[in-house]
CSV table of C-alpha atoms and ligand atoms in Angstrom, one decimal:
chain,number,residue,atom,x,y,z
M,1,UNK,CA,1.4,6.2,-21.2
M,2,UNK,CA,1.3,5.5,-17.5
M,3,UNK,CA,-1.7,5.3,-15.1
M,4,UNK,CA,-1.4,5.0,-11.4
M,5,UNK,CA,-3.5,3.2,-8.8
M,6,UNK,CA,-2.8,4.3,-5.2
M,7,UNK,CA,-4.3,4.4,-1.8
M,8,UNK,CA,-5.8,7.7,-0.6
M,9,UNK,CA,-6.1,6.9,3.1
M,10,UNK,CA,-3.9,5.0,5.6
M,11,UNK,CA,-3.4,1.9,3.4
M,12,UNK,CA,-5.5,-1.3,2.9
M,13,UNK,CA,-8.0,0.5,0.7
M,14,UNK,CA,-8.4,-2.5,-1.5
M,15,UNK,CA,-5.7,-1.6,-4.1
M,16,UNK,CA,-4.8,-5.2,-4.8
M,17,UNK,CA,-8.3,-6.1,-5.9
M,18,UNK,CA,-8.6,-2.9,-8.0
M,19,UNK,CA,-5.2,-3.4,-9.7
M,20,UNK,CA,-6.1,-7.1,-10.5
M,21,UNK,CA,-9.4,-5.8,-12.0
M,22,UNK,CA,-7.8,-3.2,-14.3
M,23,UNK,CA,-4.6,-5.2,-15.1
M,24,UNK,CA,-6.1,-6.8,-18.4
M,25,UNK,CA,-6.2,-3.2,-19.8
M,26,UNK,CA,-2.5,-2.8,-19.4
M,27,UNK,CA,0.7,-4.3,-20.7
M,28,UNK,CA,2.9,-3.7,-17.7
M,29,UNK,CA,2.1,-3.6,-14.0
M,30,UNK,CA,4.8,-2.1,-11.8
M,31,UNK,CA,5.3,-1.6,-8.1
M,32,UNK,CA,7.1,1.7,-7.4
M,33,UNK,CA,7.6,1.8,-3.6
M,34,UNK,CA,7.2,0.0,-0.3
M,35,UNK,CA,8.1,-3.6,0.3
M,36,UNK,CA,6.8,-6.5,2.4
M,37,UNK,CA,4.9,-4.1,4.7
M,38,UNK,CA,2.2,-4.2,2.0
M,39,UNK,CA,-0.4,-6.8,1.9
M,40,UNK,CA,-2.6,-6.7,-1.2
M,41,UNK,CA,-5.5,-9.2,-1.2
M,42,UNK,CA,-6.9,-10.6,-4.4
M,43,UNK,CA,-9.3,-13.5,-5.2
M,44,UNK,CA,-8.2,-15.8,-7.9
M,45,UNK,CA,-10.6,-18.7,-8.8
M,46,UNK,CA,-12.4,-17.6,-5.6
M,47,UNK,CA,-9.3,-18.4,-3.6
M,48,UNK,CA,-7.7,-15.7,-1.5
M,49,UNK,CA,-4.1,-14.7,-2.1
M,50,UNK,CA,-2.1,-11.9,-0.4
M,51,UNK,CA,0.7,-10.3,-2.3
M,52,UNK,CA,3.4,-8.3,-0.5
M,53,UNK,CA,6.0,-7.4,-3.2
M,54,UNK,CA,4.9,-9.0,-6.4
M,55,UNK,CA,2.7,-6.7,-8.4
M,56,UNK,CA,-1.0,-7.5,-8.5
M,57,UNK,CA,-0.9,-8.1,-12.2
M,58,UNK,CA,0.8,-11.4,-11.8
M,59,UNK,CA,-2.3,-13.5,-12.3
M,60,UNK,CA,-2.8,-12.2,-15.9
M,61,UNK,CA,-0.8,-14.2,-18.3
M,62,UNK,CA,-0.1,-11.4,-20.7
M,63,UNK,CA,0.9,-8.7,-18.2
M,64,UNK,CA,4.6,-8.0,-17.6
M,65,UNK,CA,5.2,-7.3,-13.9
M,66,UNK,CA,8.0,-5.1,-12.7
M,67,UNK,CA,9.4,-4.6,-9.2
M,68,UNK,CA,10.7,-1.0,-9.5
M,69,UNK,CA,13.8,0.6,-8.1
M,70,UNK,CA,11.7,2.4,-5.4
M,71,UNK,CA,10.8,-0.9,-3.8
M,72,UNK,CA,12.8,-2.4,-0.9
M,73,UNK,CA,12.9,-6.1,-1.5
M,74,UNK,CA,13.0,-8.8,1.1
M,75,UNK,CA,14.4,-11.9,-0.6
M,76,UNK,CA,13.0,-14.3,2.0
M,77,UNK,CA,9.4,-13.0,1.8
M,78,UNK,CA,9.8,-12.8,-2.0
M,79,UNK,CA,10.7,-16.5,-2.3
M,80,UNK,CA,7.7,-17.5,-0.2
M,81,UNK,CA,5.4,-15.3,-2.3
M,82,UNK,CA,6.7,-16.9,-5.5
M,83,UNK,CA,5.8,-20.3,-4.1
M,84,UNK,CA,2.3,-19.1,-3.2
M,85,UNK,CA,1.8,-17.6,-6.7
M,86,UNK,CA,3.1,-20.8,-8.3
M,87,UNK,CA,0.4,-22.8,-6.4
M,88,UNK,CA,-2.1,-21.1,-8.7
M,89,UNK,CA,-0.3,-22.4,-11.7
M,90,UNK,CA,1.4,-19.1,-12.5
M,91,UNK,CA,4.8,-19.3,-14.3
M,92,UNK,CA,6.1,-16.3,-12.4
M,93,UNK,CA,9.5,-16.4,-14.0
M,94,UNK,CA,8.1,-15.7,-17.4
M,95,UNK,CA,6.6,-12.3,-16.7
M,96,UNK,CA,8.3,-11.0,-13.5
M,97,UNK,CA,11.2,-8.6,-13.8
M,98,UNK,CA,13.2,-6.9,-11.0
M,99,UNK,CA,15.0,-3.6,-11.2
M,100,UNK,CA,18.7,-3.9,-10.4
M,101,UNK,CA,18.4,-0.6,-8.4
M,102,UNK,CA,15.8,-1.9,-5.9
M,103,UNK,CA,17.3,-2.0,-2.4
M,104,UNK,CA,17.6,-5.2,-0.5
M,105,UNK,CA,16.2,-5.8,3.0
M,106,UNK,CA,18.8,-7.9,5.0
M,107,UNK,CA,18.1,-9.8,8.2
M,108,UNK,CA,19.7,-7.1,10.4
M,109,UNK,CA,17.3,-4.5,8.9
M,110,UNK,CA,14.5,-6.4,10.6
M,111,UNK,CA,16.4,-6.6,13.9
M,112,UNK,CA,17.0,-2.8,13.7
M,113,UNK,CA,13.3,-2.2,13.0
M,114,UNK,CA,12.4,-4.1,16.2
M,115,UNK,CA,15.1,-2.4,18.2
M,116,UNK,CA,13.9,1.0,17.1
M,117,UNK,CA,10.3,0.3,18.0
M,118,UNK,CA,11.2,-1.1,21.4
M,119,UNK,CA,13.3,2.1,22.1
M,120,UNK,CA,10.3,4.3,21.2
M,121,UNK,CA,8.2,2.7,24.0
M,122,UNK,CA,4.7,4.2,24.0
M,123,UNK,CA,5.5,6.4,21.0
M,124,UNK,CA,6.2,3.4,18.8
M,125,UNK,CA,5.0,3.7,15.2
M,126,UNK,CA,3.4,0.3,15.1
M,127,UNK,CA,5.6,-0.8,12.2
M,128,UNK,CA,5.0,-4.1,10.5
M,129,UNK,CA,8.6,-4.9,11.6
M,130,UNK,CA,9.6,-6.0,8.1
M,131,UNK,CA,12.7,-3.8,8.1
M,132,UNK,CA,11.3,-1.1,5.9
M,133,UNK,CA,12.5,2.0,7.8
M,134,UNK,CA,16.1,0.7,8.3
M,135,UNK,CA,16.3,-0.4,4.6
M,136,UNK,CA,15.2,3.0,3.3
M,137,UNK,CA,17.6,4.6,5.8
M,138,UNK,CA,20.5,2.7,4.3
M,139,UNK,CA,19.3,3.8,0.9
M,140,UNK,CA,19.3,7.5,1.7
M,141,UNK,CA,22.3,7.0,4.0
M,142,UNK,CA,24.1,5.5,1.0
M,143,UNK,CA,25.0,2.2,2.6
M,144,UNK,CA,22.4,-0.2,1.2
M,145,UNK,CA,22.8,-3.2,-1.0
M,146,UNK,CA,20.8,-3.4,-4.2
M,147,UNK,CA,19.5,-6.3,-6.3
M,148,UNK,CA,22.1,-5.7,-9.0
M,149,UNK,CA,24.8,-6.3,-6.3
M,150,UNK,CA,23.7,-9.9,-6.1
M,151,UNK,CA,25.4,-10.5,-9.4
M,152,UNK,CA,28.7,-9.2,-8.1
M,153,UNK,CA,31.3,-11.7,-6.9
M,154,UNK,CA,32.0,-9.5,-3.9
M,155,UNK,CA,28.4,-9.6,-2.7
M,156,UNK,CA,29.1,-11.7,0.4
M,157,UNK,CA,31.9,-9.4,1.5
M,158,UNK,CA,29.7,-6.3,1.1
M,159,UNK,CA,26.9,-8.0,3.0
M,160,UNK,CA,29.2,-8.8,5.9
M,161,UNK,CA,30.4,-5.2,6.0
M,162,UNK,CA,26.9,-4.0,6.2
M,163,UNK,CA,26.0,-6.5,8.8
M,164,UNK,CA,28.9,-5.4,11.0
M,165,UNK,CA,27.7,-1.8,10.7
M,166,UNK,CA,24.2,-2.9,11.8
M,167,UNK,CA,25.7,-5.0,14.6
M,168,UNK,CA,27.4,-1.9,16.0
M,169,UNK,CA,24.1,0.0,15.9
M,170,UNK,CA,22.2,-2.9,17.6
M,171,UNK,CA,24.9,-3.1,20.3
M,172,UNK,CA,24.5,0.6,20.9
M,173,UNK,CA,20.8,0.0,21.4
M,174,UNK,CA,21.4,-2.9,23.7
M,175,UNK,CA,19.4,-5.2,21.4
M,176,UNK,CA,20.4,-8.8,20.8
M,177,UNK,CA,18.8,-11.3,18.5
M,178,UNK,CA,20.1,-14.4,17.0
M,179,UNK,CA,19.7,-13.9,13.2
M,180,UNK,CA,21.5,-17.0,12.1
M,181,UNK,CA,18.3,-18.8,11.0
M,182,UNK,CA,17.2,-15.7,9.0
M,183,UNK,CA,20.6,-15.4,7.5
M,184,UNK,CA,20.5,-19.0,6.2
M,185,UNK,CA,17.1,-18.4,4.6
M,186,UNK,CA,18.4,-15.0,3.3
M,187,UNK,CA,21.3,-16.6,1.4
M,188,UNK,CA,19.0,-19.4,0.0
M,189,UNK,CA,16.6,-16.7,-1.2
M,190,UNK,CA,19.5,-14.7,-2.7
M,191,UNK,CA,20.4,-17.7,-4.9
M,192,UNK,CA,16.7,-17.9,-5.9
M,193,UNK,CA,16.6,-14.3,-7.0
M,194,UNK,CA,19.7,-14.6,-9.1
M,195,UNK,CA,17.6,-16.8,-11.5
M,196,UNK,CA,15.2,-13.9,-12.2
M,197,UNK,CA,15.3,-11.3,-14.9
M,198,UNK,CA,17.2,-8.5,-13.2
M,199,UNK,CA,16.8,-5.5,-15.4
M,200,UNK,CA,17.8,-1.9,-15.8
M,201,UNK,CA,14.2,-0.9,-14.8
M,202,UNK,CA,14.2,2.7,-16.0
M,203,UNK,CA,15.3,1.7,-19.6
M,204,UNK,CA,13.0,-1.3,-19.5
M,205,UNK,CA,9.9,0.7,-18.7
M,206,UNK,CA,10.7,3.7,-20.9
M,207,UNK,CA,11.3,1.4,-23.8
M,208,UNK,CA,7.8,-0.1,-23.2
M,209,UNK,CA,6.3,3.4,-23.1
M,210,UNK,CA,8.1,4.3,-26.3
M,211,UNK,CA,6.6,1.2,-28.0
M,212,UNK,CA,3.1,2.4,-27.1
M,213,UNK,CA,2.6,-0.1,-24.3
M,214,UNK,CA,0.3,0.8,-21.4
M,215,UNK,CA,1.8,0.9,-17.9
M,216,UNK,CA,-0.1,0.6,-14.6
M,217,UNK,CA,1.9,1.8,-11.5
M,218,UNK,CA,0.7,0.1,-8.3
M,219,UNK,CA,1.1,2.0,-5.1
M,220,UNK,CA,1.5,0.4,-1.7
M,221,UNK,CA,0.4,1.9,1.7
M,222,UNK,CA,-1.6,5.1,1.4
M,223,UNK,CA,-1.2,8.8,1.0
M,224,UNK,CA,-1.6,9.5,4.7
M,225,UNK,CA,1.3,7.2,5.3
M,226,UNK,CA,3.6,9.1,2.9
M,227,UNK,CA,6.9,10.0,4.5
M,228,UNK,CA,6.6,13.7,3.5
M,229,UNK,CA,2.8,14.4,3.6
M,230,UNK,CA,1.4,11.7,5.9
M,231,UNK,CA,0.9,12.0,9.6
M,232,UNK,CA,4.6,12.1,10.4
M,233,UNK,CA,6.3,10.4,12.3
M,234,UNK,CA,3.5,7.8,12.2
M,235,UNK,CA,4.2,7.0,8.5
M,236,UNK,CA,6.1,4.6,6.4
M,237,UNK,CA,9.5,5.4,4.9
M,238,UNK,CA,8.7,6.0,1.3
M,239,UNK,CA,6.8,8.4,-1.0
M,240,UNK,CA,3.5,6.6,-1.4
M,241,UNK,CA,2.0,9.4,-3.5
M,242,UNK,CA,2.0,9.8,-7.3
M,243,UNK,CA,5.3,11.7,-7.3
M,244,UNK,CA,6.8,8.4,-6.0
M,245,UNK,CA,6.0,6.9,-9.4
M,246,UNK,CA,8.6,9.1,-11.1
M,247,UNK,CA,11.4,8.3,-8.7
M,248,UNK,CA,10.4,4.7,-8.0
M,249,UNK,CA,10.3,3.7,-11.7
M,250,UNK,CA,12.3,6.3,-13.6
M,251,UNK,CA,9.3,7.7,-15.4
M,252,UNK,CA,9.0,11.4,-16.3
M,253,UNK,CA,6.0,13.3,-14.8
M,254,UNK,CA,4.4,14.1,-18.2
M,255,UNK,CA,4.1,10.4,-19.0
M,256,UNK,CA,1.5,10.0,-16.2
M,257,UNK,CA,-2.1,10.3,-17.3
M,258,UNK,CA,-4.7,9.0,-14.9
M,259,UNK,CA,-4.1,8.9,-11.1
M,260,UNK,CA,-6.8,6.5,-9.8
M,261,UNK,CA,-7.2,7.0,-6.1
M,262,UNK,CA,-8.7,4.1,-4.0
M,263,UNK,CA,-10.7,4.9,-0.9
M,264,UNK,CA,-12.8,2.9,1.4
M,265,UNK,CA,-16.4,4.1,1.9
M,266,UNK,CA,-15.3,4.5,5.5
M,267,UNK,CA,-11.8,4.7,7.0
M,268,UNK,CA,-9.3,2.4,8.7
M,269,UNK,CA,-5.8,2.6,10.1
M,270,UNK,CA,-3.5,-0.1,11.4
M,271,UNK,CA,-0.6,0.8,13.8
M,272,UNK,CA,-0.3,4.0,15.9
M,273,UNK,CA,-0.8,7.6,15.0
M,274,UNK,CA,-3.6,10.2,14.6
M,275,UNK,CA,-6.9,9.1,13.2
M,276,UNK,CA,-9.4,12.0,13.6
M,277,UNK,CA,-12.6,10.0,12.7
M,278,UNK,CA,-11.7,6.9,14.7
M,279,UNK,CA,-14.7,5.2,16.4
M,280,UNK,CA,-13.7,3.6,19.7
M,281,UNK,CA,-17.3,2.4,20.3
M,282,UNK,CA,-19.7,-0.2,19.1
M,283,UNK,CA,-20.0,1.3,15.6
M,284,UNK,CA,-16.3,1.0,15.2
M,285,UNK,CA,-16.5,-2.6,16.3
M,286,UNK,CA,-19.3,-3.3,13.8
M,287,UNK,CA,-17.2,-1.8,11.0
M,288,UNK,CA,-14.3,-4.0,12.0
M,289,UNK,CA,-16.5,-7.1,12.2
M,290,UNK,CA,-18.5,-6.6,9.0
M,291,UNK,CA,-15.5,-5.3,7.0
M,292,UNK,CA,-13.2,-8.1,8.4
M,293,UNK,CA,-10.7,-5.4,9.2
M,294,UNK,CA,-7.7,-7.3,10.3
M,295,UNK,CA,-4.2,-6.6,8.7
M,296,UNK,CA,-3.4,-8.7,5.6
M,297,UNK,CA,0.3,-8.6,6.6
M,298,UNK,CA,0.3,-8.8,10.4
M,299,UNK,CA,-3.2,-9.9,11.3
M,300,UNK,CA,-3.6,-6.9,13.7
M,301,UNK,CA,-7.1,-5.5,14.2
M,302,UNK,CA,-7.5,-2.4,12.1
M,303,UNK,CA,-8.8,0.8,13.8
M,304,UNK,CA,-12.1,1.9,12.1
M,305,UNK,CA,-14.0,5.1,11.7
M,306,UNK,CA,-16.1,7.3,9.3
M,307,UNK,CA,-14.7,8.5,6.0
M,308,UNK,CA,-12.5,11.6,6.4
M,309,UNK,CA,-13.1,14.0,3.6
M,310,UNK,CA,-10.6,16.6,4.8
M,311,UNK,CA,-7.8,13.9,4.5
M,312,UNK,CA,-9.3,12.7,1.2
M,313,UNK,CA,-9.4,16.1,-0.3
M,314,UNK,CA,-5.7,16.6,0.8
M,315,UNK,CA,-4.8,13.3,-0.8
M,316,UNK,CA,-6.6,14.3,-4.1
M,317,UNK,CA,-4.6,17.5,-4.1
M,318,UNK,CA,-1.2,16.0,-3.4
M,319,UNK,CA,-1.7,13.2,-5.9
M,320,UNK,CA,-3.5,15.0,-8.7
M,321,UNK,CA,-6.3,12.3,-8.5
M,322,UNK,CA,-8.3,12.1,-11.7
M,323,UNK,CA,-10.7,9.3,-10.7
M,324,UNK,CA,-11.8,7.6,-7.5
M,325,UNK,CA,-12.6,4.0,-6.8
M,326,UNK,CA,-14.7,3.6,-3.7
M,327,UNK,CA,-14.2,0.2,-2.1
M,328,UNK,CA,-16.1,-1.8,0.6
M,329,UNK,CA,-19.3,0.2,0.1
M,330,UNK,CA,-21.2,-3.1,1.0
M,331,UNK,CA,-19.7,-2.9,4.5
M,332,UNK,CA,-22.0,0.1,5.1
M,333,UNK,CA,-25.2,-1.8,4.0
M,334,UNK,CA,-26.4,-2.5,7.5
M,335,UNK,CA,-25.9,0.9,9.1
M,336,UNK,CA,-29.0,3.1,9.7
M,337,UNK,CA,-27.0,6.2,9.9
M,338,UNK,CA,-23.6,7.2,8.3
M,339,UNK,CA,-21.4,10.1,9.0
M,340,UNK,CA,-18.7,11.9,7.0
M,341,UNK,CA,-16.1,14.3,8.3
M,342,UNK,CA,-16.1,17.6,6.6
M,343,UNK,CA,-13.8,19.6,8.8
M,344,UNK,CA,-11.7,19.4,12.0
M,345,UNK,CA,-12.4,21.3,15.1
M,346,UNK,CA,-8.9,22.3,16.5
M,347,UNK,CA,-8.9,24.1,19.8
M,348,UNK,CA,-12.5,25.4,19.1
M,349,UNK,CA,-11.7,26.5,15.6
M,350,UNK,CA,-12.9,24.8,12.4
M,351,UNK,CA,-10.4,24.0,9.8
M,352,UNK,CA,-10.6,22.1,6.5
M,353,UNK,CA,-6.8,21.6,6.3
M,354,UNK,CA,-4.5,18.9,7.4
M,355,UNK,CA,-2.5,20.5,10.3
M,356,UNK,CA,1.3,20.2,10.7
M,357,UNK,CA,1.3,17.7,13.5
M,358,UNK,CA,-2.1,16.1,14.2
M,359,UNK,CA,-0.7,14.0,17.1
M,360,UNK,CA,0.1,17.1,19.1
M,361,UNK,CA,-3.4,18.7,18.8
M,362,UNK,CA,-6.8,18.3,20.4
M,363,UNK,CA,-8.8,17.5,17.3
M,364,UNK,CA,-12.4,16.6,16.9
M,365,UNK,CA,-14.1,15.7,13.5
M,366,UNK,CA,-17.0,17.9,12.3
M,367,UNK,CA,-19.5,15.3,11.1
M,368,UNK,CA,-22.4,15.4,8.7
M,369,UNK,CA,-25.0,12.7,8.9
M,370,UNK,CA,-26.5,10.7,6.1
M,371,UNK,CA,-29.2,8.1,6.1
M,372,UNK,CA,-28.0,4.6,5.4
M,373,UNK,CA,-29.3,2.6,2.5
M,374,UNK,CA,-30.1,-0.6,4.5
M,375,UNK,CA,-30.0,-2.7,1.3
M,376,UNK,CA,-27.7,-5.6,0.3
M,377,UNK,CA,-25.7,-4.1,-2.6
M,378,UNK,CA,-23.3,-7.0,-3.1
M,379,UNK,CA,-25.1,-8.4,-6.2
M,380,UNK,CA,-25.6,-5.0,-8.0
M,381,UNK,CA,-23.9,-4.7,-11.4
M,382,UNK,CA,-25.2,-1.4,-12.8
M,383,UNK,CA,-25.1,2.0,-11.2
M,384,UNK,CA,-28.8,2.5,-12.1
M,385,UNK,CA,-29.6,-0.1,-9.4
M,386,UNK,CA,-27.7,1.7,-6.6
M,387,UNK,CA,-30.1,2.7,-3.8
M,388,UNK,CA,-31.0,6.4,-3.6
M,389,UNK,CA,-29.5,6.9,-0.2
M,390,UNK,CA,-26.2,5.6,-1.5
M,391,UNK,CA,-26.4,7.9,-4.6
M,392,UNK,CA,-26.8,10.9,-2.2
M,393,UNK,CA,-23.8,9.8,-0.1
M,394,UNK,CA,-21.6,9.4,-3.2
M,395,UNK,CA,-22.8,12.6,-4.8
M,396,UNK,CA,-22.0,14.6,-1.6
M,397,UNK,CA,-18.5,13.1,-1.6
M,398,UNK,CA,-18.0,13.9,-5.3
M,399,UNK,CA,-18.9,17.5,-4.8
M,400,UNK,CA,-16.8,17.9,-1.7
M,401,UNK,CA,-13.7,16.5,-3.3
M,402,UNK,CA,-14.2,17.9,-6.8
M,403,UNK,CA,-13.2,14.5,-8.2
M,404,UNK,CA,-15.7,11.8,-9.0
M,405,UNK,CA,-16.1,8.3,-7.8
M,406,UNK,CA,-16.1,6.4,-11.0
M,407,UNK,CA,-16.2,2.9,-9.7
M,408,UNK,CA,-17.8,1.4,-6.6
M,409,UNK,CA,-16.6,-1.9,-5.2
M,410,UNK,CA,-19.4,-3.9,-3.6
M,411,UNK,CA,-17.6,-7.0,-2.4
M,412,UNK,CA,-14.1,-8.6,-2.4
M,413,UNK,CA,-14.7,-10.7,-5.5
M,414,UNK,CA,-13.1,-9.9,-8.9
M,415,UNK,CA,-16.5,-9.2,-10.5
M,416,UNK,CA,-17.9,-7.0,-7.7
M,417,UNK,CA,-17.2,-3.6,-9.2
M,418,UNK,CA,-19.8,-1.2,-10.5
M,419,UNK,CA,-19.0,1.5,-13.0
M,420,UNK,CA,-20.7,4.6,-11.7
M,421,UNK,CA,-22.4,6.4,-14.5
M,422,UNK,CA,-23.6,9.3,-12.4
H,1,GDP,P1,-4.8,-3.3,-0.1
H,1,GDP,O1,-3.6,-3.3,0.8
H,1,GDP,O2,-5.1,-1.9,-0.4
H,1,GDP,O3,-4.6,-4.1,-1.3
H,1,GDP,O4,-6.0,-3.8,0.8
H,1,GDP,P2,-6.0,-5.2,1.7
H,1,GDP,O5,-5.9,-6.4,0.8
H,1,GDP,O6,-5.0,-5.0,2.8
H,1,GDP,O7,-7.4,-5.0,2.4
H,1,GDP,C1,-8.6,-4.9,1.7
H,1,GDP,C2,-9.5,-6.0,2.2
H,1,GDP,O8,-10.8,-5.7,1.8
H,1,GDP,C3,-9.2,-7.4,1.6
H,1,GDP,O9,-9.5,-8.4,2.5
H,1,GDP,C4,-10.1,-7.4,0.4
H,1,GDP,O10,-10.4,-8.8,0.0
H,1,GDP,C5,-11.3,-6.7,0.9
H,1,GDP,N1,-12.1,-6.0,-0.1
H,1,GDP,C6,-11.6,-5.3,-1.2
H,1,GDP,N2,-12.7,-4.7,-1.8
H,1,GDP,C7,-13.8,-5.0,-1.1
H,1,GDP,C8,-15.1,-4.6,-1.2
H,1,GDP,O11,-15.6,-3.9,-2.0
H,1,GDP,N3,-16.0,-5.2,-0.2
H,1,GDP,C9,-15.6,-6.0,0.8
H,1,GDP,N4,-16.5,-6.4,1.6
H,1,GDP,N5,-14.3,-6.4,0.9
H,1,GDP,C10,-13.4,-5.8,0.0
H,2,IMO,P1,-0.8,-1.8,2.1
H,2,IMO,O1,0.0,-1.7,0.8
H,2,IMO,C1,-1.7,-0.4,6.1
H,2,IMO,C2,1.7,1.1,8.5
H,2,IMO,C3,2.1,0.3,9.7
H,2,IMO,C4,2.7,1.4,10.6
H,2,IMO,C5,3.3,2.3,9.6
H,2,IMO,C6,4.8,2.1,9.4
H,2,IMO,O2,-1.3,-3.2,2.4
H,2,IMO,O3,-1.9,-0.8,2.1
H,2,IMO,P2,6.3,0.2,8.3
H,2,IMO,O4,6.2,-1.3,8.3
H,2,IMO,O5,6.2,0.8,6.9
H,2,IMO,O6,7.5,0.7,9.1
H,2,IMO,O7,5.0,0.7,9.1
H,2,IMO,O8,2.6,2.1,8.3
H,2,IMO,N1,1.6,0.3,7.2
H,2,IMO,C7,0.5,0.0,6.6
H,2,IMO,N2,-0.8,0.1,7.0
H,2,IMO,N3,-1.4,-0.9,4.9
H,2,IMO,C8,-0.1,-1.1,4.5
H,2,IMO,O9,0.2,-1.5,3.3
H,2,IMO,C9,0.9,-0.6,5.4
H,2,IMO,N4,2.3,-0.6,5.3
H,2,IMO,C10,2.7,0.0,6.4
H,2,IMO,O10,1.0,-0.4,10.3
H,2,IMO,O11,1.6,2.1,11.2
H,3,MG,MG1,-3.1,-4.1,2.7
């Protein structure tokens, strides 16, 4: 049996905290896509830690953690992350497994990412510049190197061939960068990875399922950044949605039970691209300040706005969401008035659908107002104690989406999660 936790917005919904919370109920936690563009924040012993590629189940002694074939792995960042996890006393080598089919991010992928963004000028995607796009291009273009290749004696020769290919592309783009320091670190990190349990991930995970073990698939980014269904071209390069679990781990669709979608009580986006409910005013500034909305990977300020129910309903449809976790509800504590987007006004016409290319349209959100709750909710433990105004806000969202919010996160801490009993 496999459950999935994934983001329903533009990433940074608080997936890391939620996976960490639910991990004790599972035997295996597996990442199925993305790479070091992700930044998943958790609090362990009240200390903050940000994970990029290691699954967020790593702090639970009993959980097996798998980096699936759908992930693009940057050895350098991975080595650093392992050191950070070890500083919490975690013996990461015991429970961390890597699929041999996961593709590698090489130093020239990062250079290509930079070159591509520069060449786009004002139309740049706002990539995290971690080499994600170029690494996935090499996967679909059938050029990339995979983790399993590290064990081959010809690895260095294959690496040099790939680097030469990249060098020609970089020359064509008139982009020069000295990658020798990265390369040195890369080869050190490659040696480090060779000591890990590199497995045939699809057999590994299906064997666990066969044995009756419970698997939790952890998504990165969010549904609106999905390469097929997000706000293309302002998206990431992988399938962030529940379908990505099948291809990113080698799991059949009928093995998936719950799809747990994580959404903030409002909305954020980092990087460029359409964001219909964005607030370029004092309210947006307040949301950023109170919500500490700065990127966990790049430190960039996140764009903030009201919750977008059109986009959320779309994400529920595409993913088959069975339960919703609403995070950062406490950030709205101090607002007198809240708004939710129920439709888009496109060229004077109302629509409740995600259009083909949002970035080419004049769009305005149709907003419905709600009274704020003006109460500090951070210490609430039971849904009975939720303020009435908040109950009304949640009940409207539940009805609109046709999927219910079953958990409400009221702070970044591990124990700040309220089960919503209705
Ligand atoms: P992820 O990428 O989806 O894992 O999310 P990030 O870690 O990038 O961003 C979420 C941020 O919100 C982190 O700083 C979390 O510590 C924080 N956070 C998560 N849940 C809550 C919550 O309910 N309330 C508040 N105030 N912060 C939260
Ligand atoms: P987590 O897992 C928020 C955004 C980037 C950029 C676009 C493409 O922490 O939610 P890429 O580096 O993939 O080429 O960037 O996607 N992006 C994220 N935004 N959270 C993330 O991950 C993101 N990963 C990528 O800002 O707009
Ligand atoms: Mg994040």
